[in-house]
Coordinates of C-alpha atoms in Angstrom, one line a residue:
M606 CA 0.0 0.0 0.0
S607 CA 1.2 3.5 -0.9
E608 CA 2.1 5.9 1.9
N609 CA 0.6 8.7 -0.1
S610 CA -1.5 11.1 2.0
S611 CA -2.0 14.0 -0.3
P612 CA -3.6 17.2 1.2
E613 CA -7.1 18.1 0.4
L614 CA -7.5 19.8 -3.0
Q615 CA -8.2 23.5 -3.1
Y616 CA -11.2 24.4 -5.3
L617 CA -12.9 27.6 -6.2
E618 CA -15.9 28.0 -3.9
P619 CA -19.0 26.7 -5.8
K620 CA -21.6 29.5 -6.4
V621 CA -24.3 30.1 -8.9
D622 CA -26.7 32.8 -9.9
V623 CA -30.0 31.7 -11.2
E624 CA -32.2 34.0 -13.3
H625 CA -35.9 32.8 -13.4
R626 CA -37.7 34.0 -16.6
D627 CA -41.4 34.3 -17.2
D628 CA -41.2 31.9 -20.1
G629 CA -40.0 29.1 -17.8
N630 CA -36.4 29.4 -18.9
L631 CA -33.6 29.6 -16.4
V632 CA -30.2 31.2 -17.0
L633 CA -27.3 30.0 -14.8
S634 CA -24.0 31.9 -14.4
S635 CA -21.1 32.0 -12.0
P636 CA -20.8 35.1 -9.8
H637 CA -17.0 34.6 -9.9
P638 CA -15.8 37.0 -12.7
L639 CA -13.6 35.5 -15.4
G640 CA -10.0 36.7 -15.1
Q641 CA -7.8 38.0 -17.9
G642 CA -6.3 35.1 -19.8
V643 CA -3.5 35.1 -22.4
A644 CA -4.1 36.2 -26.0
Q645 CA -2.8 32.9 -27.5
L646 CA -1.7 29.4 -26.4
G647 CA 1.8 30.0 -27.5
L648 CA 2.3 32.4 -24.6
Y649 CA 1.9 29.5 -22.2
L650 CA 4.7 27.6 -23.9
R651 CA 7.0 30.6 -23.9
H652 CA 6.3 31.3 -20.2
W653 CA 7.2 27.8 -19.1
A654 CA 10.2 27.7 -21.4
E655 CA 11.6 30.6 -19.4
A656 CA 10.3 29.7 -16.0
A657 CA 11.1 25.9 -16.1
P658 CA 13.1 25.3 -19.3
D659 CA 14.5 21.9 -18.2
R660 CA 11.2 20.5 -17.0
T661 CA 9.7 17.7 -19.1
F662 CA 6.7 18.9 -21.1
L663 CA 6.1 15.9 -23.4
A664 CA 7.2 12.3 -23.4
E665 CA 6.3 9.2 -25.5
R666 CA 7.4 5.6 -26.0
N667 CA 7.2 3.3 -29.0
T668 CA 3.8 1.7 -29.4
D669 CA 5.2 -1.9 -29.4
P670 CA 5.2 -3.8 -26.1
N671 CA 8.9 -3.4 -25.7
G672 CA 8.8 0.3 -26.4
G673 CA 11.6 1.1 -24.0
A674 CA 12.3 4.3 -22.1
W675 CA 10.3 7.5 -22.5
R676 CA 11.7 10.0 -25.0
K677 CA 11.3 13.4 -23.5
V678 CA 11.1 17.0 -24.6
S679 CA 11.5 19.8 -22.2
F680 CA 9.6 23.1 -22.2
G681 CA 12.8 24.9 -23.4
A682 CA 13.4 22.4 -26.2
A683 CA 9.7 22.5 -27.2
R684 CA 9.7 26.2 -27.5
S685 CA 12.9 26.3 -29.7
Q686 CA 11.6 23.4 -31.9
A687 CA 8.2 25.0 -32.3
D688 CA 9.8 28.3 -33.4
A689 CA 11.9 26.4 -36.0
I690 CA 8.8 24.7 -37.3
S691 CA 6.9 28.0 -37.4
K692 CA 9.6 29.4 -39.7
A693 CA 9.6 26.3 -41.9
L694 CA 5.9 26.5 -42.3
L695 CA 5.8 30.2 -43.0
D696 CA 8.5 29.6 -45.6
R697 CA 6.1 27.2 -47.3
D698 CA 3.5 30.0 -47.3
L699 CA 1.1 28.3 -44.9
G700 CA -1.3 30.6 -43.2
P701 CA -5.0 31.2 -42.4
E702 CA -6.1 30.1 -45.9
R703 CA -3.5 27.4 -46.3
P704 CA -3.8 25.2 -43.2
L705 CA -2.0 22.1 -41.9
M706 CA -3.9 18.8 -41.8
I707 CA -2.8 15.9 -39.6
L708 CA -4.0 12.3 -40.4
S709 CA -2.0 10.3 -37.8
G710 CA -2.4 10.0 -34.0
N711 CA -0.9 11.6 -31.0
S712 CA 2.9 11.9 -31.0
L713 CA 5.8 14.2 -30.0
K714 CA 6.2 15.2 -33.6
Q715 CA 2.5 16.0 -34.0
A716 CA 2.6 18.1 -30.8
L717 CA 5.6 20.2 -32.0
L718 CA 4.1 20.6 -35.4
T719 CA 0.8 21.7 -34.0
L720 CA 2.4 24.2 -31.6
G721 CA 4.6 25.6 -34.3
A722 CA 1.6 26.1 -36.7
M723 CA -0.9 27.6 -34.2
Q724 CA 1.4 30.1 -32.7
V725 CA 1.9 31.9 -36.0
G726 CA -1.7 31.8 -37.3
I727 CA -1.7 28.5 -39.3
P728 CA -4.9 26.6 -38.4
V729 CA -4.4 22.9 -37.7
A730 CA -7.0 20.3 -38.7
P731 CA -6.3 17.0 -36.8
V732 CA -8.3 14.2 -38.4
S733 CA -9.4 10.9 -36.8
P734 CA -6.9 8.3 -37.9
A735 CA -9.8 5.9 -38.2
Y736 CA -11.0 7.9 -41.2
S737 CA -7.8 6.8 -43.0
L738 CA -7.0 3.5 -41.4
M739 CA -10.4 1.9 -40.7
S740 CA -12.6 3.4 -43.4
Q741 CA -13.5 1.4 -46.6
D742 CA -14.4 4.4 -48.8
F743 CA -12.5 7.4 -47.2
A744 CA -15.7 9.5 -47.7
K745 CA -15.3 11.4 -44.4
L746 CA -11.6 12.0 -45.1
R747 CA -12.2 13.4 -48.5
H748 CA -15.0 15.5 -47.2
I749 CA -12.7 17.0 -44.5
F750 CA -9.9 17.5 -47.1
D751 CA -12.3 19.4 -49.4
L752 CA -13.4 21.7 -46.5
V753 CA -10.0 22.4 -45.1
C754 CA -8.0 22.8 -48.4
P755 CA -4.7 22.1 -46.7
A756 CA -1.4 23.2 -48.0
L757 CA 0.4 20.5 -46.1
I758 CA -0.6 17.1 -44.7
Y759 CA 1.3 15.3 -42.0
V760 CA 1.5 11.6 -41.3
E761 CA 3.7 10.0 -38.7
D762 CA 4.4 7.1 -41.1
A763 CA 3.2 7.3 -44.7
A764 CA 3.0 3.6 -45.3
P765 CA -0.2 2.8 -43.4
F766 CA -1.8 5.9 -44.9
A767 CA -1.0 5.2 -48.5
G768 CA -4.5 4.2 -49.5
A769 CA -6.0 7.2 -47.8
L770 CA -3.6 9.6 -49.4
E771 CA -4.2 8.0 -52.8
S772 CA -7.9 8.9 -52.4
L773 CA -7.1 12.6 -52.2
D774 CA -6.3 15.1 -55.0
L775 CA -2.9 16.1 -53.7
D776 CA -2.0 18.5 -56.6
G777 CA -0.2 21.4 -54.9
V778 CA -0.3 19.7 -51.5
E779 CA 2.9 18.7 -49.7
V780 CA 2.8 15.4 -47.7
L781 CA 5.2 15.4 -44.8
D782 CA 6.2 11.9 -43.6
G783 CA 7.4 11.9 -40.0
C784 CA 9.5 8.9 -40.5
G785 CA 11.7 10.6 -43.2
T786 CA 14.3 13.2 -43.0
A787 CA 11.9 16.0 -43.9
F788 CA 10.7 16.5 -40.3
Q789 CA 14.3 16.9 -39.1
D790 CA 14.7 19.5 -41.8
L791 CA 11.9 21.5 -40.2
L792 CA 13.7 21.4 -36.8
A793 CA 16.9 22.5 -38.5
T794 CA 15.3 25.7 -39.7
T795 CA 16.5 28.9 -38.0
A796 CA 13.7 31.0 -36.6
D797 CA 13.9 34.7 -37.3
A798 CA 12.0 38.0 -37.0
R799 CA 9.2 36.7 -39.3
V800 CA 8.2 34.2 -36.6
E801 CA 8.1 36.9 -33.9
T802 CA 6.0 39.2 -36.1
A803 CA 3.5 36.4 -36.9
F804 CA 3.4 35.3 -33.3
A805 CA 2.7 38.9 -32.1
G806 CA -0.1 39.1 -34.7
Q807 CA -2.2 36.3 -33.1
G808 CA -5.1 37.1 -30.7
P809 CA -8.4 35.8 -29.4
D810 CA -10.1 35.9 -32.9
S811 CA -7.3 34.0 -34.6
V812 CA -8.2 30.4 -35.7
A813 CA -6.2 27.9 -33.8
K814 CA -7.6 24.7 -35.2
Y815 CA -10.6 23.0 -36.9
L816 CA -11.9 20.0 -35.0
F817 CA -14.4 17.7 -36.7
T818 CA -17.4 16.4 -35.0
S819 CA -18.1 12.7 -35.4
G820 CA -21.5 13.6 -36.9
S821 CA -24.6 12.0 -35.5
T822 CA -25.9 11.9 -39.1
G823 CA -24.2 12.7 -42.4
L824 CA -20.6 14.0 -42.7
P825 CA -18.5 15.6 -40.0
K826 CA -18.7 19.4 -39.4
G827 CA -15.6 21.5 -38.9
V828 CA -15.9 23.3 -35.6
I829 CA -13.8 26.6 -35.7
N830 CA -11.7 26.7 -32.5
T831 CA -10.3 30.2 -31.9
Q832 CA -7.4 31.1 -29.7
G833 CA -9.9 33.0 -27.5
M834 CA -12.0 29.9 -27.0
L835 CA -9.1 27.8 -25.9
C836 CA -7.4 30.4 -23.8
S837 CA -10.6 31.4 -22.0
N838 CA -11.2 27.7 -21.2
M839 CA -7.7 27.4 -19.7
Q840 CA -8.3 30.5 -17.6
Q841 CA -11.6 29.0 -16.4
L842 CA -9.9 25.8 -15.5
Q843 CA -7.1 27.5 -13.5
Q844 CA -9.7 29.5 -11.6
I845 CA -11.9 26.6 -10.6
W846 CA -8.9 24.3 -9.9
P847 CA -6.3 26.6 -8.4
F848 CA -4.2 23.6 -7.3
L849 CA -3.0 23.2 -10.9
L850 CA -0.7 26.1 -10.5
E851 CA 0.4 25.1 -7.0
Q852 CA 1.6 21.6 -8.3
P853 CA 2.0 21.2 -12.0
P854 CA 0.0 18.2 -13.2
V855 CA 1.5 15.0 -14.4
L856 CA -0.7 13.3 -17.0
V857 CA -0.6 9.9 -18.7
D858 CA -3.1 10.1 -21.4
W859 CA -4.3 8.4 -24.6
L860 CA -7.3 10.6 -25.5
P861 CA -7.0 11.6 -29.2
W862 CA -6.0 15.1 -30.1
N863 CA -8.4 15.2 -33.0
H864 CA -11.1 15.4 -30.3
T865 CA -11.7 18.4 -28.0
F866 CA -11.2 16.4 -24.7
G867 CA -7.7 15.2 -25.5
G868 CA -6.6 18.0 -27.8
N869 CA -7.9 20.9 -25.8
I870 CA -8.4 20.1 -22.2
V871 CA -5.7 17.5 -21.6
F872 CA -2.9 18.9 -23.9
N873 CA -3.5 22.5 -23.1
N874 CA -3.8 21.8 -19.3
A875 CA -0.3 20.4 -19.3
M876 CA 1.1 23.3 -21.3
A877 CA -0.8 26.1 -19.5
N878 CA 0.2 24.8 -16.0
G879 CA 3.8 23.8 -16.6
G880 CA 2.8 20.1 -16.4
T881 CA 4.1 16.9 -18.0
L882 CA 2.1 14.9 -20.5
Y883 CA 3.1 11.3 -21.0
I884 CA 1.6 10.3 -24.4
D885 CA -0.1 6.9 -24.0
G886 CA 0.0 5.0 -27.2
G887 CA -2.7 2.6 -25.9
K888 CA -6.5 3.0 -25.9
P889 CA -9.5 1.1 -24.5
A890 CA -9.5 -1.7 -27.1
P891 CA -8.4 -5.3 -27.0
G892 CA -4.6 -5.5 -27.1
L893 CA -4.1 -1.8 -26.9
I894 CA -5.4 -1.5 -23.3
D895 CA -2.4 -3.6 -22.3
M896 CA -0.2 -0.8 -23.6
T897 CA -2.0 1.7 -21.4
A898 CA -1.5 -0.5 -18.4
D899 CA 2.2 -0.8 -19.2
N900 CA 2.6 2.9 -19.5
L901 CA 0.9 3.5 -16.2
R902 CA 3.4 1.1 -14.6
R903 CA 6.2 3.4 -15.8
A904 CA 4.6 6.8 -15.1
S905 CA 2.4 7.8 -12.2
P906 CA -0.2 10.5 -13.0
S907 CA -1.2 13.2 -10.5
L908 CA -4.4 13.9 -12.5
Y909 CA -6.0 11.2 -14.6
Y910 CA -8.5 11.9 -17.4
N911 CA -10.5 9.3 -19.2
V912 CA -13.9 8.5 -20.8
P913 CA -16.2 5.8 -19.3
A914 CA -15.1 3.2 -21.9
G915 CA -11.5 3.8 -20.8
F916 CA -12.2 3.2 -17.2
A917 CA -14.2 0.1 -18.0
A918 CA -11.3 -1.3 -20.0
L919 CA -8.7 -0.3 -17.4
L920 CA -10.5 -1.5 -14.2
P921 CA -9.9 -5.2 -14.7
F922 CA -6.1 -4.5 -14.7
L923 CA -6.3 -2.3 -11.6
E924 CA -8.4 -4.9 -9.8
T925 CA -6.0 -7.8 -10.4
D926 CA -2.5 -6.2 -10.7
E927 CA -1.3 -4.8 -7.3
A928 CA 1.9 -3.3 -8.8
L929 CA 0.0 -1.5 -11.5
R930 CA -2.6 -0.3 -9.0
D931 CA 0.0 1.2 -6.6
S932 CA 1.8 2.9 -9.5
F933 CA -1.4 4.3 -10.8
F934 CA -2.5 5.7 -7.4
R935 CA 0.9 6.6 -6.0
D936 CA 0.7 10.4 -6.8
L937 CA -2.9 10.6 -8.0
R938 CA -4.8 13.6 -6.6
L939 CA -7.9 13.7 -8.8
I940 CA -9.7 11.4 -11.3
F941 CA -11.7 13.1 -14.1
Y942 CA -14.2 11.6 -16.5
A943 CA -16.2 13.1 -19.3
G944 CA -17.3 12.4 -22.9
A945 CA -20.2 10.2 -21.8
A946 CA -22.2 9.4 -18.7
L947 CA -20.3 7.1 -16.2
P948 CA -22.2 4.1 -14.8
Q949 CA -22.3 4.2 -11.0
D950 CA -20.9 0.7 -11.0
L951 CA -17.6 2.0 -12.5
W952 CA -17.5 4.8 -9.9
R953 CA -17.8 2.3 -7.1
R954 CA -15.1 0.0 -8.6
M955 CA -12.7 3.0 -9.0
E956 CA -13.3 3.9 -5.3
T957 CA -12.7 0.3 -4.3
V958 CA -9.3 0.0 -6.1
S959 CA -8.3 3.4 -4.7
M960 CA -9.1 2.2 -1.2
Q961 CA -7.1 -1.0 -1.7
S962 CA -4.0 1.1 -2.7
L963 CA -4.3 4.2 -0.6
G964 CA -6.7 3.4 2.2
R965 CA -8.9 6.3 0.9
A966 CA -10.8 7.2 -2.2
V967 CA -9.2 9.6 -4.6
P968 CA -11.7 12.3 -5.5
M969 CA -13.6 11.9 -8.8
V970 CA -15.2 14.8 -10.7
S971 CA -16.6 15.6 -14.1
A972 CA -17.4 18.4 -16.4
W973 CA -19.7 19.0 -19.4
G974 CA -19.5 20.6 -22.8
S975 CA -18.7 19.8 -26.4
T976 CA -16.4 20.5 -29.3
E977 CA -18.3 23.7 -29.8
T978 CA -17.6 24.9 -26.2
A979 CA -13.8 24.4 -26.2
P980 CA -15.0 22.0 -24.5
M981 CA -15.7 22.9 -20.8
A982 CA -19.0 24.8 -20.1
T983 CA -19.7 23.4 -16.6
S984 CA -17.4 21.6 -14.2
V985 CA -17.4 20.1 -10.7
H986 CA -15.1 22.0 -8.3
W987 CA -16.1 20.5 -5.1
A988 CA -16.3 17.0 -3.5
I989 CA -19.0 14.8 -4.9
D990 CA -20.0 11.2 -4.0
R991 CA -21.7 9.9 -7.1
A992 CA -21.5 9.8 -10.9
G993 CA -23.7 12.0 -13.1
V994 CA -23.0 15.4 -11.6
I995 CA -21.6 17.8 -14.3
G996 CA -21.1 20.8 -12.0
L997 CA -21.9 24.5 -12.4
P998 CA -21.2 27.1 -15.1
V999 CA -17.5 28.0 -15.1
P1000 CA -16.7 31.7 -14.7
G1001 CA -17.7 33.7 -17.8
T1002 CA -20.0 31.1 -19.2
E1003 CA -23.8 31.1 -19.0
I1004 CA -26.1 28.0 -19.2
K1005 CA -29.7 28.5 -20.3
M1006 CA -32.2 25.8 -19.3
V1007 CA -35.1 25.5 -21.7
P1008 CA -38.2 23.3 -21.1
N1009 CA -38.3 20.7 -23.9
G1010 CA -40.4 17.5 -24.0
G1011 CA -40.4 17.1 -20.2
K1012 CA -36.7 17.8 -19.8
M1013 CA -34.6 20.9 -19.4
E1014 CA -32.5 21.4 -22.5
L1015 CA -29.1 23.0 -21.9
R1016 CA -27.7 25.8 -24.0
V1017 CA -24.4 27.6 -23.7
R1018 CA -23.1 31.2 -24.2
G1019 CA -19.6 32.5 -23.4
P1020 CA -16.1 33.3 -24.6
N1021 CA -15.4 29.6 -24.9
V1022 CA -18.1 29.0 -27.6
T1023 CA -17.3 28.6 -31.2
P1024 CA -18.1 31.3 -33.8
G1025 CA -19.4 28.5 -36.0
Y1026 CA -18.7 25.8 -38.5
L1027 CA -16.1 25.9 -41.3
K1028 CA -17.7 27.1 -44.6
R1029 CA -21.2 26.2 -43.3
P1030 CA -23.1 29.4 -42.4
D1031 CA -26.3 27.5 -42.7
L1032 CA -25.3 25.0 -39.9
T1033 CA -23.9 27.9 -37.9
A1034 CA -27.3 29.7 -38.0
E1035 CA -29.1 26.6 -37.0
A1036 CA -26.9 25.9 -34.0
F1037 CA -27.6 29.1 -32.1
D1038 CA -30.8 30.5 -30.7
G1039 CA -31.9 34.2 -30.9
E1040 CA -29.9 35.2 -27.8
G1041 CA -26.7 33.6 -29.1
F1042 CA -26.8 30.5 -26.9
Y1043 CA -25.3 27.4 -28.6
C1044 CA -27.9 24.6 -28.7
I1045 CA -25.9 21.5 -27.6
G1046 CA -28.8 19.0 -27.6
D1047 CA -28.2 17.7 -24.0
A1048 CA -30.5 17.9 -21.0
G1049 CA -29.8 18.6 -17.4
L1050 CA -31.5 18.9 -14.1
F1051 CA -30.5 20.1 -10.6
A1052 CA -28.9 17.6 -8.3
D1053 CA -30.9 19.3 -5.5
P1054 CA -33.8 21.5 -6.8
E1055 CA -33.8 23.3 -3.4
N1056 CA -30.1 24.0 -3.6
P1057 CA -28.8 24.8 -7.1
V1058 CA -25.2 25.1 -5.8
K1059 CA -25.1 21.3 -5.6
G1060 CA -24.8 21.5 -9.4
L1061 CA -26.4 20.0 -12.5
V1062 CA -26.9 16.3 -13.3
F1063 CA -26.6 15.1 -16.9
D1064 CA -30.1 14.0 -18.1
G1065 CA -29.3 12.5 -21.5
R1066 CA -29.7 13.7 -25.0
V1067 CA -33.0 15.4 -25.7
A1068 CA -33.3 13.7 -29.1
E1069 CA -32.5 10.2 -27.8
D1070 CA -35.6 9.9 -25.5
F1071 CA -38.6 8.2 -27.1
K1072 CA -42.2 7.1 -26.4
L1073 CA -43.6 3.6 -26.2
T1074 CA -46.9 2.8 -27.9
T1075 CA -48.5 3.5 -24.5
G1076 CA -47.3 7.2 -24.8
T1077 CA -44.9 6.6 -21.9
W1078 CA -41.5 8.4 -22.3
V1079 CA -38.4 6.4 -22.0
N1080 CA -35.2 8.0 -20.6
S1081 CA -32.7 6.4 -23.0
G1082 CA -29.6 7.7 -21.3
G1083 CA -30.6 6.7 -17.8
L1084 CA -31.7 3.3 -18.9
R1085 CA -28.4 2.7 -20.7
L1086 CA -26.5 3.4 -17.5
A1087 CA -28.8 1.2 -15.4
A1088 CA -28.4 -1.7 -17.8
L1089 CA -24.6 -1.4 -17.9
G1090 CA -24.4 -1.3 -14.1
A1091 CA -26.8 -4.3 -13.7
A1092 CA -24.9 -6.5 -16.1
A1093 CA -21.4 -5.4 -15.1
P1094 CA -18.8 -6.3 -16.1
V1095 CA -19.8 -8.2 -19.2
L1096 CA -21.3 -5.4 -21.3
Q1097 CA -19.2 -2.7 -23.0
D1098 CA -22.2 -0.6 -24.2
V1099 CA -25.8 -0.8 -25.1
V1100 CA -28.3 0.9 -27.3
V1101 CA -31.9 1.3 -26.1
A1102 CA -34.7 0.4 -28.6
G1103 CA -38.4 0.8 -28.3
H1104 CA -39.6 3.8 -30.2
D1105 CA -43.3 3.2 -31.0
R1106 CA -43.0 -0.3 -29.6
D1107 CA -44.8 -2.0 -26.7
F1108 CA -41.7 -2.6 -24.6
V1109 CA -38.0 -1.7 -24.2
S1110 CA -35.2 -3.8 -25.6
L1111 CA -31.4 -3.5 -25.9
L1112 CA -28.7 -4.1 -28.5
A1113 CA -25.5 -4.8 -26.6
W1114 CA -21.8 -5.3 -27.2
P1115 CA -19.8 -7.6 -24.9
N1116 CA -16.9 -6.4 -22.8
L1117 CA -14.3 -9.0 -23.7
V1118 CA -12.2 -8.6 -20.6
G1119 CA -15.2 -8.9 -18.4
C1120 CA -16.5 -11.9 -20.3
Q1121 CA -13.1 -13.6 -20.3
S1122 CA -12.9 -13.1 -16.5
L1123 CA -16.4 -14.4 -15.9
S1124 CA -16.1 -17.5 -18.2
G1125 CA -12.5 -18.3 -17.3
E1126 CA -11.6 -18.4 -21.0
S1127 CA -8.7 -16.0 -21.6
D1128 CA -8.9 -16.4 -25.4
L1129 CA -12.6 -15.8 -25.6
D1130 CA -13.4 -13.6 -28.7
A1131 CA -16.5 -11.6 -29.5
E1132 CA -18.3 -14.5 -31.2
G1133 CA -17.6 -16.7 -28.2
A1134 CA -18.7 -14.1 -25.8
V1135 CA -22.1 -13.6 -27.4
S1136 CA -22.8 -17.4 -27.4
S1137 CA -21.3 -18.1 -24.0
E1138 CA -23.9 -19.5 -21.7
A1139 CA -22.1 -18.1 -18.6
V1140 CA -22.2 -14.6 -20.1
R1141 CA -25.8 -14.9 -21.1
Q1142 CA -26.9 -16.3 -17.7
H1143 CA -25.0 -13.4 -16.0
I1144 CA -27.0 -11.0 -18.1
R1145 CA -30.3 -12.7 -17.3
D1146 CA -29.5 -12.7 -13.6
G1147 CA -28.3 -9.1 -13.5
L1148 CA -31.1 -7.6 -15.6
G1149 CA -33.6 -9.8 -13.9
T1150 CA -32.7 -8.3 -10.5
Y1151 CA -32.9 -4.9 -12.1
N1152 CA -36.3 -5.5 -13.6
N1153 CA -37.7 -6.7 -10.3
A1154 CA -36.8 -3.3 -8.8
N1155 CA -37.9 -1.4 -11.9
P1156 CA -41.2 -2.9 -13.2
A1157 CA -42.6 0.2 -14.9
S1158 CA -42.8 -0.1 -18.7
S1159 CA -40.4 2.8 -19.2
T1160 CA -37.7 1.1 -17.2
H1161 CA -38.3 -2.6 -17.6
I1162 CA -36.0 -4.3 -20.1
S1163 CA -37.8 -7.1 -21.9
R1164 CA -35.2 -8.4 -24.4
L1165 CA -31.5 -8.1 -25.3
L1166 CA -29.4 -9.1 -28.3
L1167 CA -25.7 -9.4 -28.0
L1168 CA -23.7 -8.2 -31.0
A1169 CA -20.4 -9.7 -32.1
E1170 CA -20.0 -7.2 -35.0
P1171 CA -18.4 -4.0 -33.5
P1172 CA -19.9 -0.6 -34.2
A1173 CA -18.8 0.8 -37.5
I1174 CA -17.1 4.2 -37.7
D1175 CA -18.0 4.6 -41.4
A1176 CA -21.6 4.3 -40.4
N1177 CA -21.3 6.9 -37.7
E1178 CA -22.0 4.3 -35.0
I1179 CA -19.0 5.1 -32.9
T1180 CA -16.3 7.7 -32.4
D1181 CA -12.6 6.9 -31.7
K1182 CA -13.3 7.9 -28.1
G1183 CA -15.7 5.0 -27.9
Y1184 CA -18.9 7.1 -27.8
I1185 CA -21.9 5.2 -29.3
N1186 CA -24.3 7.0 -31.5
Q1187 CA -27.6 5.5 -30.5
R1188 CA -29.6 6.9 -33.4
A1189 CA -27.1 5.7 -36.0
V1190 CA -27.0 2.2 -34.6
L1191 CA -30.7 1.8 -34.5
E1192 CA -31.0 3.1 -38.1
N1193 CA -28.1 0.9 -39.4
R1194 CA -29.2 -2.3 -37.6
G1195 CA -32.8 -2.4 -38.5
G1196 CA -32.6 -6.1 -39.0
E1197 CA -31.3 -6.7 -35.5
V1198 CA -34.0 -4.4 -34.0
G1199 CA -36.6 -6.3 -35.9
R1200 CA -35.4 -9.6 -34.3
L1201 CA -35.8 -8.0 -30.9
Y1202 CA -39.5 -7.4 -31.6
A1203 CA -40.3 -10.6 -33.5
E1204 CA -43.5 -12.2 -32.3
T1205 CA -41.4 -15.4 -31.7
P1206 CA -37.9 -14.4 -30.8
D1207 CA -35.0 -16.5 -32.1
A1208 CA -32.6 -18.4 -29.9
D1209 CA -30.0 -15.5 -29.9
I1210 CA -32.4 -13.2 -28.1
I1211 CA -32.1 -13.1 -24.4
V1212 CA -35.7 -12.8 -23.1
L1213 CA -36.0 -11.3 -19.6

């Protein structure tokens, strides 16, 4: 057991002002004023390059199991290398209308390239590697390419991306291969006054990056991320979590930088607060989660970020490997989840392994927002004891709560909100209401209606709830969490079906690690998991117990079908963070939904 006994974290005092309007709307805001932040992210790098030049800023290992020691880059080295890259990109005439596009995943080289581009006004468009490596038609990649019109495309290693690159019209576009000598040529460039002039010309309205939403339907949208959005979000984070500046964070993180969680909150947190980011080449997927576990044996985080799917994949390792568990918790001060709702079962299991290692539970908190909000719009900055609480508006940001179909829809306004979508003024106009609040599509409610300072609770997506034939509303998000908790640990995710049907059913994917543990078969694959009687009986027992306590038609689960075929990224069923798009799954898998509601269900259907 670790001897760690870290002091209690210092948070900004939770406060909220609530405006009650005659139309039933509420507007929430923080009485804490937003302080003056920096004008552009590059100023954070330059500050720490002077204040702590030798401190490790970024580190990575090879992605193979024997990746060896961490390769590290200090703040001082990162600043000089970013400046060299800035000059090299400016020499190629990159700029606001000639952006940089990145196809590969997180790496030291990508980080330096991104920093060098953004600080001199060259927008960066990081694209999900899955659009190049897992897609069959490259439709999303071509769509993004046509929107961005990049002057330069970066890939860490061109070989795996050959097919994707061949699908693009690269006339006049330079492709930079990180494995070749060209990247070293960038670093060998001598920065000059042109870099300083371009750096000084950047401000809050400068475009830092284009981040592409996964797209619930259709093709991805390019969310404009300005320097003002990202810098205000870091100022907000520093105000609500003042402990970040007292002790620079140490992060071990896999979250992809083409998403706002990893690319904005995690990466910028390390840079803004003089922290260290160990780039984790793993992810919550079979085989790759082992790499995450190995990295956590070699580097102990002080703040750990993840999505619920990540915690679900990591927990079996923490529960069975004492050395890993103690390395993980040794310096850990705070655990943070976001990106999707966290099942309470995962919360309890995280507390249990924390108690096993430290004799106390490391605090767990969350926040809420989207790509369009930089991403943090609300955050928890006090001790909580359950999942689901998404906090209060951060300083400078307003949350409007609008009655919508029996729920309170949440809308956002503030300096952290996007000005719109790249080359889509029509979508931009649709995304905002008449008062300039961004319509995010999520719902929330007060944790304690009599005491708003207790914060908001996530109440699912407004569009995902549905009615049964009886006219009864089904809370899809709440039911999903309940099912995952009741059947833990054998389900990775579920999709709730039942719109205009007589009863609720589920499509579900197995959690292979959980199924292997339950069945005692270490080589059990997805096909084996869906047919395993031990797994199926565990689901019957768990959901049967749940149904006994929740007999109402809106909460009772009548049938379940386990799916061996994973969700498809080309069909918008899943993002590379593991978030399942309920609507897309139901539309794409109409045959499976039909089987759930057949008059006589087939043998694969688990009837409850």
